């Protein structure tokens, strides 16, 4: 079976661990536990008649004084870049991390996840930001780790992007 | 004589000192492969079964899949090999082959986690508070626009208004001493008193800046002159904070004071920003003056500019102070004498 490593990256508290937990264990918790280091989970996804064994690296949030070490990226074939749709400052963090990934890995597939889409009232992503993200050419998905909306799609989209065409 | 190298006995002592609590294990790899040549140390802490010579190390350690051979040295800090344990993995090569070193850093990481958690929670909670408030502000402005009280053109409308700034004194200090949830509760309690005083006196919240507020008077409908409203809001803030502090002191909770600055003048009102995230704002000389007055006001104090003082129907008890204000110069300002 094809095996692929992906990293799920972004600012602290955007929902990386929640998205992974929803995808792998169909679970969601309102309680927030800041991740330290890396936790690895696996799940097989079925895309285009191929089974892909995804090795998911759920990495701690990027912070000003605690950057994501580039050694974590070693051997990764794809990146899920998570933004908290209710916190506009997490967009700039995603951009900074993306640059670091490009420097280290070159042109790997990215998928942007605008997470917490269930929080309609607090939604802060405007057209400008959408355009700014679209320029990168990477797919953009609205997800909710809480309702499970688009979570499967998120992981199968990145899996598909990593397969040879 | 000055020896350039650390003597062997010292480096051994240092190593045992640092490694003592880290349960080290190491794996030697055949050059340019991931094949095990030898293993040593407390492997039980990291692998569920004992790695065998001449097999691949990634069969025992999932994390290393796709990462070997080593090629160039790397370190993987804080890897959760099992639930609630953290391992540093250090990989490097020497002349004979590759080395993988495993160190149990769980205790260290769990301690760090506490700090991380507190900082991140505070960050998330602050975001929530800002959003709740800016939503509230958005609705109010929208309603005024619907009623025709203000014109939401991007060119901006000119109008005489009063601006009030208020800020909690010493909050940053306090912030560093106490846990995140308590900080949020405290901030909420003080914010509530300040916001209510402003809203009750027909002020509009223009901005929330961390532990401070900018409010403008003379736009929302009111039966009073806006100078009376803004002054009343300043007084109410200090009264309500005083009452809050008395309650908090009884409960042995930390008490904080707030400083208020008020100025009056012409401002351009308008909508700044793009389609989705427009922000209403007031721009004018007196707005800067009000901000400077607030930063000079001590806990419990209200500072007024001359225009505001003279416009009040009944002149309050006050003292004149000559202040040198950043970016403005020397001005006479007035501190309200509260009874
Ligand atoms: N409403 C809602 N809340 C969410 C969603 N995703 C995550 N959360 C909440 O957001 C908080 C942070 O979620 P985590 O998944 O721990 O965030 P993280 O990105 O892993 O955080 P770090 O590990 O610190 O970087 C938790 O309280 C979650 O319950 C979502 O889609 N909707
Ligand atoms: Mg996490």
Coordinates of C-alpha atoms and ligand atoms in Angstrom, one line a residue:
Chain A
X1 CA 0.0 0.0 0.0
X2 CA 1.1 3.5 -0.7
X3 CA 2.2 5.3 2.4
X4 CA 2.4 9.1 2.7
X5 CA 3.4 11.4 5.5
X6 CA 1.5 14.6 5.9
X7 CA 2.0 17.4 8.4
X8 CA -0.9 19.4 9.8
X9 CA 0.3 22.9 10.6
X10 CA -0.8 26.3 11.7
X11 CA -1.1 28.7 14.6
X12 CA -1.9 27.5 18.1
X13 CA -5.6 26.7 18.8
X14 CA -6.8 26.7 15.2
X15 CA -8.0 23.1 15.5
X16 CA -5.2 20.8 14.2
X17 CA -5.6 18.2 16.9
X18 CA -9.4 18.4 16.7
X19 CA -9.5 17.9 12.9
X20 CA -7.2 14.9 13.2
X21 CA -9.3 13.5 16.1
X22 CA -12.5 14.0 14.1
X23 CA -10.9 12.3 11.0
X24 CA -9.3 9.3 12.8
X25 CA -11.6 8.7 15.8
X26 CA -14.8 10.6 14.8
X27 CA -14.5 12.5 18.1
X28 CA -14.7 16.1 19.1
X29 CA -14.0 17.8 22.4
X30 CA -14.7 21.5 23.3
X31 CA -11.8 21.3 25.8
X32 CA -8.6 22.7 24.6
X33 CA -5.3 21.0 25.4
X34 CA -2.3 22.7 23.8
X35 CA -0.2 20.1 21.9
X36 CA 3.5 19.7 22.6
X37 CA 5.8 18.4 20.0
X38 CA 4.3 15.9 17.6
X39 CA 1.6 13.1 17.8
X40 CA 1.4 10.7 14.9
X41 CA -1.9 9.1 13.8
X42 CA -2.7 6.9 10.9
X43 CA -5.7 6.3 8.7
X44 CA -6.2 4.7 5.3
X45 CA -8.1 6.8 2.7
X46 CA -9.4 5.5 -0.5
X47 CA -8.9 7.8 -3.5
X48 CA -9.2 7.1 -7.2
X49 CA -9.3 3.3 -6.5
X50 CA -6.1 3.5 -4.5
X51 CA -5.7 3.0 -0.8
X52 CA -3.3 5.5 0.7
X53 CA -2.0 4.9 4.2
X54 CA -1.8 8.4 5.7
X55 CA 0.7 9.0 8.4
X56 CA -0.6 12.2 10.0
X57 CA 1.9 14.4 12.0
X58 CA -0.2 16.6 14.3
X59 CA 2.4 19.3 15.2
X60 CA 2.2 21.9 18.0
X61 CA 1.0 25.4 17.1
X62 CA 3.5 27.8 15.6
X63 CA 4.3 30.6 18.0
X64 CA 6.5 33.7 18.0
X65 CA 8.9 32.2 20.5
X66 CA 8.3 28.5 19.6
X67 CA 8.6 28.0 15.9
X68 CA 7.9 24.6 14.3
X69 CA 11.3 22.9 13.8
X70 CA 11.9 22.1 10.1
X71 CA 13.2 18.6 11.1
X72 CA 9.5 17.7 11.6
X73 CA 8.9 18.2 7.9
X74 CA 11.5 15.6 6.8
X75 CA 9.9 13.1 4.4
X76 CA 6.5 14.9 4.3
X77 CA 4.6 14.7 1.0
X78 CA 1.8 17.1 1.8
X79 CA 0.7 19.8 4.1
X80 CA -2.7 20.7 5.6
X81 CA -2.4 24.3 6.6
X82 CA -5.1 25.3 9.1
X83 CA -6.4 28.8 9.7
X84 CA -9.0 29.7 12.4
X85 CA -11.8 31.4 10.5
X86 CA -12.7 33.3 13.6
X87 CA -9.2 34.7 14.2
X88 CA -7.8 36.8 11.4
X89 CA -4.3 36.8 12.9
X90 CA -3.9 33.1 12.2
X91 CA -3.7 33.9 8.4
X92 CA -0.3 35.6 8.7
X93 CA 1.0 32.7 10.8
X94 CA 0.0 30.3 8.1
X95 CA 1.8 32.3 5.5
X96 CA 5.0 32.5 7.5
X97 CA 4.9 28.7 8.1
X98 CA 4.2 28.1 4.4
X99 CA 7.3 30.0 3.4
X100 CA 9.4 27.8 5.8
X101 CA 7.9 24.7 4.3
X102 CA 8.7 25.8 0.8
X103 CA 12.3 26.5 1.7
X104 CA 12.7 23.1 3.3
X105 CA 10.6 20.8 1.0
X106 CA 10.2 22.7 -2.2
X107 CA 6.9 22.6 -4.0
X108 CA 4.8 20.1 -2.0
X109 CA 1.0 20.0 -2.2
X110 CA -0.8 22.2 0.3
X111 CA -4.5 22.3 1.2
X112 CA -5.8 25.3 3.2
X113 CA -8.4 24.5 5.8
X114 CA -10.5 27.5 7.1
X115 CA -11.6 25.8 10.3
X116 CA -14.4 26.4 12.8
X117 CA -16.9 27.1 10.0
X118 CA -19.7 26.3 12.4
X119 CA -19.0 29.6 14.2
X120 CA -20.8 31.7 11.6
X121 CA -21.3 34.7 13.9
X122 CA -17.7 35.0 14.6
X123 CA -16.5 34.4 11.1
X124 CA -13.7 36.9 10.1
X125 CA -12.4 35.8 6.8
X126 CA -13.1 38.5 4.1
X127 CA -12.7 38.5 0.4
X128 CA -9.3 40.1 0.5
X129 CA -8.0 37.1 2.5
X130 CA -9.7 34.6 0.2
X131 CA -8.0 36.3 -2.7
X132 CA -4.7 36.3 -1.0
X133 CA -5.0 32.5 -0.4
X134 CA -6.3 31.8 -3.9
X135 CA -3.1 33.3 -5.4
X136 CA -1.1 30.4 -4.0
X137 CA -3.1 28.0 -6.2
X138 CA -3.7 25.5 -3.4
X139 CA -7.2 24.2 -2.7
X140 CA -9.1 26.0 0.1
X141 CA -11.8 24.2 2.2
X142 CA -14.1 25.4 4.9
X143 CA -14.0 22.8 7.7
X144 CA -15.5 22.2 11.1
X145 CA -13.9 19.7 13.4
X146 CA -17.0 20.1 15.5
X147 CA -19.7 19.1 13.0
X148 CA -17.3 17.1 10.9
X149 CA -18.1 19.2 7.9
X150 CA -15.6 18.7 5.1
X151 CA -13.1 16.9 7.3
X152 CA -13.1 13.7 5.2
X153 CA -12.8 15.8 2.1
X154 CA -9.8 17.7 3.6
X155 CA -7.8 14.5 4.1
X156 CA -8.8 12.9 0.8
X157 CA -8.0 16.2 -1.1
X158 CA -4.5 16.2 0.2
X159 CA -4.1 12.4 -0.4
X160 CA -5.2 12.9 -4.0
X161 CA -2.8 15.8 -4.5
X162 CA 0.1 13.6 -3.4
X163 CA -0.6 10.8 -5.8
X164 CA 1.3 10.7 -9.0
X165 CA -0.9 11.8 -11.9
Chain B
X1 CA 48.4 26.3 31.4
X2 CA 45.1 26.7 29.5
X3 CA 43.8 23.5 28.0
X4 CA 41.5 23.9 25.0
X5 CA 39.6 20.6 25.5
X6 CA 37.2 19.6 28.3
X7 CA 39.0 16.9 30.3
X8 CA 37.4 13.5 29.9
X9 CA 36.5 13.2 33.5
X10 CA 34.5 16.4 33.3
X11 CA 32.6 15.5 30.2
X12 CA 31.7 12.2 31.7
X13 CA 30.5 13.8 34.8
X14 CA 28.5 16.3 32.8
X15 CA 27.0 13.6 30.7
X16 CA 25.9 11.5 33.6
X17 CA 24.6 14.6 35.3
X18 CA 22.4 15.5 32.4
X19 CA 21.5 12.0 31.3
X20 CA 20.5 10.7 34.7
X21 CA 16.8 11.4 34.4
X22 CA 16.5 10.9 30.6
X23 CA 16.6 7.1 30.4
X24 CA 18.8 7.2 27.3
X25 CA 18.7 4.4 24.7
X26 CA 20.7 4.3 21.5
X27 CA 20.7 2.4 18.3
X28 CA 23.7 2.0 16.0
X29 CA 22.9 1.7 12.2
X30 CA 24.9 0.2 9.4
X31 CA 26.3 3.1 7.2
X32 CA 23.7 4.6 4.8
X33 CA 20.9 2.2 5.8
X34 CA 18.4 1.8 8.5
X35 CA 19.7 -1.6 9.6
X36 CA 20.4 -2.1 13.2
X37 CA 24.0 -3.0 14.1
X38 CA 23.6 -2.8 17.9
X39 CA 21.3 -1.4 20.5
X40 CA 21.9 -0.2 24.1
X41 CA 20.4 1.6 27.1
X42 CA 16.8 1.5 28.2
X43 CA 15.1 0.5 25.0
X44 CA 12.0 -0.6 26.9
X45 CA 11.2 3.0 27.4
X46 CA 10.7 3.5 23.7
X47 CA 9.9 0.3 21.9
X48 CA 7.3 -2.4 22.7
X49 CA 9.6 -5.2 21.6
X50 CA 13.3 -5.4 21.6
X51 CA 14.8 -4.3 18.3
X52 CA 16.8 -7.1 16.7
X53 CA 20.2 -6.8 14.9
X54 CA 20.0 -6.7 11.1
X55 CA 16.4 -5.7 11.0
X56 CA 15.1 -2.2 10.2
X57 CA 14.6 0.3 13.1
X58 CA 11.5 1.8 11.6
X59 CA 9.8 -1.6 12.1
X60 CA 10.0 -0.8 15.8
X61 CA 9.6 3.0 15.7
X62 CA 6.8 4.2 13.4
X63 CA 8.0 7.8 13.7
X64 CA 11.1 7.1 11.8
X65 CA 9.4 5.7 8.7
X66 CA 10.5 7.6 5.6
X67 CA 13.2 9.5 7.6
X68 CA 16.2 7.1 7.1
X69 CA 19.0 6.7 6.2
X70 CA 20.2 9.6 8.3
X71 CA 22.1 11.4 5.5
X72 CA 22.4 14.6 7.6
X73 CA 22.1 15.0 11.3
X74 CA 18.6 15.9 12.6
X75 CA 16.7 16.2 15.9
X76 CA 13.1 15.5 16.5
X77 CA 12.1 17.1 19.8
X78 CA 9.1 16.1 21.9
X79 CA 7.8 13.2 19.9
X80 CA 4.8 11.4 21.5
X81 CA 5.8 7.8 20.9
X82 CA 3.2 6.8 23.4
X83 CA 0.3 8.7 25.0
X84 CA 1.6 11.2 27.6
X85 CA 5.2 10.5 27.1
X86 CA 7.6 12.7 25.2
X87 CA 10.9 11.6 23.6
X88 CA 13.7 13.6 21.9
X89 CA 15.2 11.7 19.0
X90 CA 18.6 12.7 17.9
X91 CA 20.1 11.3 14.7
X92 CA 23.7 11.8 13.5
X93 CA 26.5 9.9 11.7
X94 CA 30.1 9.3 12.5
X95 CA 32.8 7.3 10.6
X96 CA 31.4 3.9 11.6
X97 CA 27.8 4.5 10.7
X98 CA 24.6 6.1 12.0
X99 CA 23.4 6.7 15.6
X100 CA 19.9 7.3 16.9
X101 CA 19.7 8.5 20.5
X102 CA 16.4 8.4 22.4
X103 CA 15.8 10.5 25.5
X104 CA 12.8 10.6 27.7
X105 CA 11.9 14.3 28.3
X106 CA 8.4 13.7 29.6
X107 CA 8.8 15.6 32.9
X108 CA 10.3 18.6 31.3
X109 CA 7.6 18.8 28.6
X110 CA 4.7 18.4 31.0
X111 CA 6.0 21.3 32.9
X112 CA 6.4 23.4 29.7
X113 CA 2.9 22.3 28.7
X114 CA 1.4 24.2 31.7
X115 CA 2.8 27.5 30.6
X116 CA 2.0 26.9 27.0
X117 CA -1.6 26.1 27.9
X118 CA -2.1 29.2 30.0
X119 CA -0.7 31.4 27.3
X120 CA -2.7 29.9 24.5
X121 CA -5.9 29.9 26.4
X122 CA -5.5 33.6 27.2
X123 CA -5.0 34.3 23.6
X124 CA -8.1 32.4 22.5
X125 CA -10.3 34.0 25.2
X126 CA -9.1 37.5 24.3
X127 CA -10.0 36.8 20.7
X128 CA -13.5 35.8 21.8
X129 CA -14.0 38.9 24.0
X130 CA -12.8 41.2 21.1
X131 CA -15.3 39.6 18.8
X132 CA -18.2 39.8 21.1
X133 CA -17.6 43.4 21.6
X134 CA -16.9 44.4 18.1
X135 CA -20.1 42.6 17.0
X136 CA -22.0 44.7 19.5
X137 CA -20.4 47.9 18.2
X138 CA -21.1 46.8 14.6
X139 CA -24.8 46.5 15.3
X140 CA -25.1 49.8 17.0
X141 CA -23.4 51.7 14.2
X142 CA -25.5 49.8 11.6
X143 CA -28.7 50.8 13.4
X144 CA -27.7 54.4 13.5
X145 CA -27.0 54.2 9.7
X146 CA -30.4 52.7 9.1
X147 CA -32.0 55.4 11.2
X148 CA -30.2 58.1 9.2
X149 CA -28.3 59.4 12.2
X150 CA -25.0 59.0 10.6
X151 CA -24.0 58.7 7.0
X152 CA -21.8 55.7 6.2
X153 CA -19.9 57.2 3.4
X154 CA -16.3 56.5 3.0
X155 CA -15.4 60.1 2.6
X156 CA -16.4 60.8 6.2
X157 CA -18.7 63.3 7.9
X158 CA -17.4 66.2 10.0
X159 CA -18.9 66.7 13.4
X160 CA -18.1 68.1 16.8
X161 CA -17.9 65.2 19.2
X162 CA -16.4 64.2 22.5
X163 CA -14.0 61.3 22.9
X164 CA -13.3 59.3 26.0
X165 CA -10.4 56.9 26.6
X166 CA -10.3 54.7 29.6
X167 CA -7.7 52.1 30.5
X168 CA -7.0 49.8 33.4
X169 CA -3.8 50.7 35.3
X170 CA -1.3 48.0 36.0
X171 CA -3.1 45.3 34.1
X172 CA -0.1 44.1 32.2
X173 CA 1.7 43.5 35.5
X174 CA -1.2 41.7 36.9
X175 CA -1.6 39.7 33.8
X176 CA 1.9 38.1 34.3
X177 CA 1.2 37.1 37.8
X178 CA -2.1 35.2 37.6
X179 CA -3.5 32.3 35.6
X180 CA -5.3 32.9 32.3
X181 CA -8.9 32.2 33.3
X182 CA -8.6 34.4 36.4
X183 CA -7.1 37.2 34.2
X184 CA -10.0 36.9 31.8
X185 CA -12.6 37.0 34.6
X186 CA -11.0 40.0 36.1
X187 CA -10.7 41.8 32.7
X188 CA -14.4 41.0 32.0
X189 CA -15.5 42.3 35.4
X190 CA -13.8 45.7 34.9
X191 CA -14.7 45.9 31.2
X192 CA -18.3 45.3 32.1
X193 CA -18.4 48.3 34.4
X194 CA -16.7 50.6 31.9
X195 CA -18.8 49.5 29.0
X196 CA -22.0 49.8 30.9
X197 CA -21.1 53.4 32.1
X198 CA -20.5 54.4 28.5
X199 CA -23.6 52.8 27.0
X200 CA -25.8 54.2 29.7
X201 CA -24.7 57.7 28.8
X202 CA -25.2 57.4 25.1
X203 CA -21.6 56.7 24.1
X204 CA -20.6 54.5 21.3
X205 CA -17.7 52.1 21.7
X206 CA -15.3 52.9 18.9
X207 CA -12.5 50.5 19.8
X208 CA -11.5 48.0 22.4
X209 CA -7.7 47.9 22.9
X210 CA -6.7 45.1 25.1
X211 CA -7.6 46.4 28.6
X212 CA -8.8 49.8 27.3
X213 CA -11.7 51.4 25.5
X214 CA -12.2 54.4 23.1
X215 CA -15.7 55.7 23.1
X216 CA -17.3 58.7 21.2
X217 CA -20.2 60.8 22.3
X218 CA -22.4 63.1 20.1
X219 CA -23.5 60.5 17.5
X220 CA -26.0 58.3 19.2
X221 CA -29.3 60.0 19.9
X222 CA -29.5 61.6 23.3
X223 CA -31.6 64.2 25.1
X224 CA -28.5 65.7 26.6
X225 CA -25.6 67.7 25.2
X226 CA -22.9 65.2 24.4
X227 CA -20.4 67.1 26.6
X228 CA -22.7 66.4 29.6
X229 CA -23.0 62.7 28.5
X230 CA -19.3 62.2 28.2
X231 CA -18.6 63.8 31.6
X232 CA -21.3 61.8 33.2
X233 CA -19.8 58.6 31.6
X234 CA -16.4 59.5 33.1
X235 CA -17.9 60.0 36.6
X236 CA -20.0 56.8 36.4
X237 CA -16.9 54.8 35.4
X238 CA -15.0 56.0 38.4
X239 CA -18.0 55.4 40.7
X240 CA -18.7 51.9 39.4
X241 CA -15.0 50.9 39.5
X242 CA -14.8 52.2 43.1
X243 CA -17.9 50.0 44.1
X244 CA -16.5 47.0 42.3
X245 CA -13.1 47.4 44.1
X246 CA -14.8 47.6 47.4
X247 CA -16.6 44.3 46.7
X248 CA -13.4 42.7 45.4
X249 CA -11.4 43.9 48.4
X250 CA -13.9 42.2 50.7
X251 CA -13.4 38.9 48.8
X252 CA -9.6 39.3 49.0
X253 CA -9.4 39.7 45.2
X254 CA -6.8 42.0 43.6
X255 CA -8.1 45.5 42.9
X256 CA -7.2 47.6 39.9
X257 CA -7.8 51.3 39.1
X258 CA -8.7 53.0 35.8
X259 CA -7.7 56.3 34.3
X260 CA -10.0 58.4 32.1
X261 CA -9.1 61.1 29.5
X262 CA -11.8 63.2 27.8
X263 CA -11.5 65.8 25.0
X264 CA -13.9 67.6 22.6
X265 CA -13.5 68.9 19.1
X266 CA -14.2 68.4 15.4
X267 CA -13.7 64.9 14.0
X268 CA -14.1 63.2 10.7
X269 CA -16.3 60.2 11.1
X270 CA -16.1 57.4 8.6
X271 CA -15.8 53.8 7.7
X272 CA -12.4 52.5 7.2
X273 CA -11.4 49.2 5.7
X274 CA -12.7 46.8 3.1
X275 CA -16.1 45.5 2.3
X276 CA -16.4 42.7 4.9
X277 CA -14.5 44.2 7.7
X278 CA -15.3 47.8 7.8
X279 CA -14.6 49.7 11.0
X280 CA -16.3 52.9 12.0
X281 CA -13.9 55.4 13.4
X282 CA -13.4 59.0 14.4
X283 CA -10.3 60.9 13.4
X284 CA -9.3 64.3 14.7
X285 CA -6.9 66.3 16.8
X286 CA -8.9 66.1 19.9
X287 CA -9.0 62.3 19.6
X288 CA -5.2 62.2 20.1
X289 CA -5.5 64.7 22.9
X290 CA -8.0 62.5 24.7
X291 CA -5.7 59.5 24.3
X292 CA -2.8 61.4 25.8
X293 CA -4.9 62.6 28.7
X294 CA -5.9 59.1 29.4
X295 CA -2.3 57.9 29.4
X296 CA -1.4 60.7 31.9
X297 CA -4.4 60.0 34.2
X298 CA -3.6 58.0 37.3
X299 CA -5.8 55.3 38.8
X300 CA -9.1 56.9 39.9
X301 CA -8.5 60.2 37.9
X302 CA -10.4 62.0 35.2
X303 CA -8.5 64.4 33.0
X304 CA -10.5 66.9 30.8
X305 CA -9.3 69.3 28.1
X306 CA -10.2 72.9 28.2
X307 CA -13.0 72.7 25.5
X308 CA -14.8 70.0 27.5
X309 CA -14.5 71.8 30.8
X310 CA -15.8 75.1 29.4
X311 CA -18.7 73.5 27.6
X312 CA -20.1 71.9 30.8
X313 CA -23.2 73.6 32.0
X314 CA -22.2 73.3 35.6
X315 CA -18.4 73.6 36.1
X316 CA -17.2 70.7 38.3
X317 CA -14.7 71.0 41.1
X318 CA -11.3 70.8 39.3
X319 CA -7.6 71.6 39.5
X320 CA -5.6 73.0 36.6
X321 CA -2.4 71.0 35.7
X322 CA 0.1 72.0 33.0
X323 CA 1.2 68.9 31.2
X324 CA 3.8 68.3 28.5
X325 CA 2.1 65.8 26.2
X326 CA 3.9 63.7 23.7
X327 CA 3.3 64.9 20.1
X328 CA 1.2 67.9 21.4
X329 CA 3.4 70.0 23.6
X330 CA 2.6 72.0 26.8
X331 CA -1.2 72.3 27.6
X332 CA -3.4 73.2 30.5
X333 CA -5.6 70.3 31.4
X334 CA -8.0 69.8 34.2
X335 CA -8.2 67.0 36.8
X336 CA -11.7 66.6 38.2
X337 CA -11.9 66.7 42.0
X338 CA -14.1 63.7 43.0
X339 CA -15.7 63.6 46.4
Ligands
LIG1 N1 -16.6 25.5 17.3 C1 -15.4 24.9 16.9 N2 -14.4 24.8 17.8 C2 -13.3 24.1 17.4 C3 -13.2 23.6 16.1 N3 -12.0 23.0 15.9 C4 -11.4 23.2 17.1 N4 -12.2 23.8 18.0 C5 -11.9 24.2 19.4 O1 -10.7 25.0 19.4 C6 -9.8 24.7 20.5 C7 -8.5 24.3 20.0 O2 -8.5 23.2 19.3 P1 -7.2 22.2 19.1 O3 -7.6 21.2 18.1 O4 -6.7 21.8 20.3 O5 -6.2 23.2 18.4 P2 -4.7 23.0 17.9 O6 -4.6 23.7 16.6 O7 -4.4 21.5 17.9 O8 -3.9 23.8 19.0 P3 -2.3 23.6 19.4 O9 -2.1 22.2 19.5 O10 -2.2 24.4 20.7 O11 -1.6 24.3 18.3 C8 -10.5 23.6 21.3 O12 -11.2 24.2 22.3 C9 -11.5 23.0 20.3 O13 -12.6 22.5 20.9 C10 -14.3 23.8 15.2 O14 -14.3 23.4 14.0 N5 -15.4 24.4 15.6
LIG2 MG1 -2.9 20.5 18.9

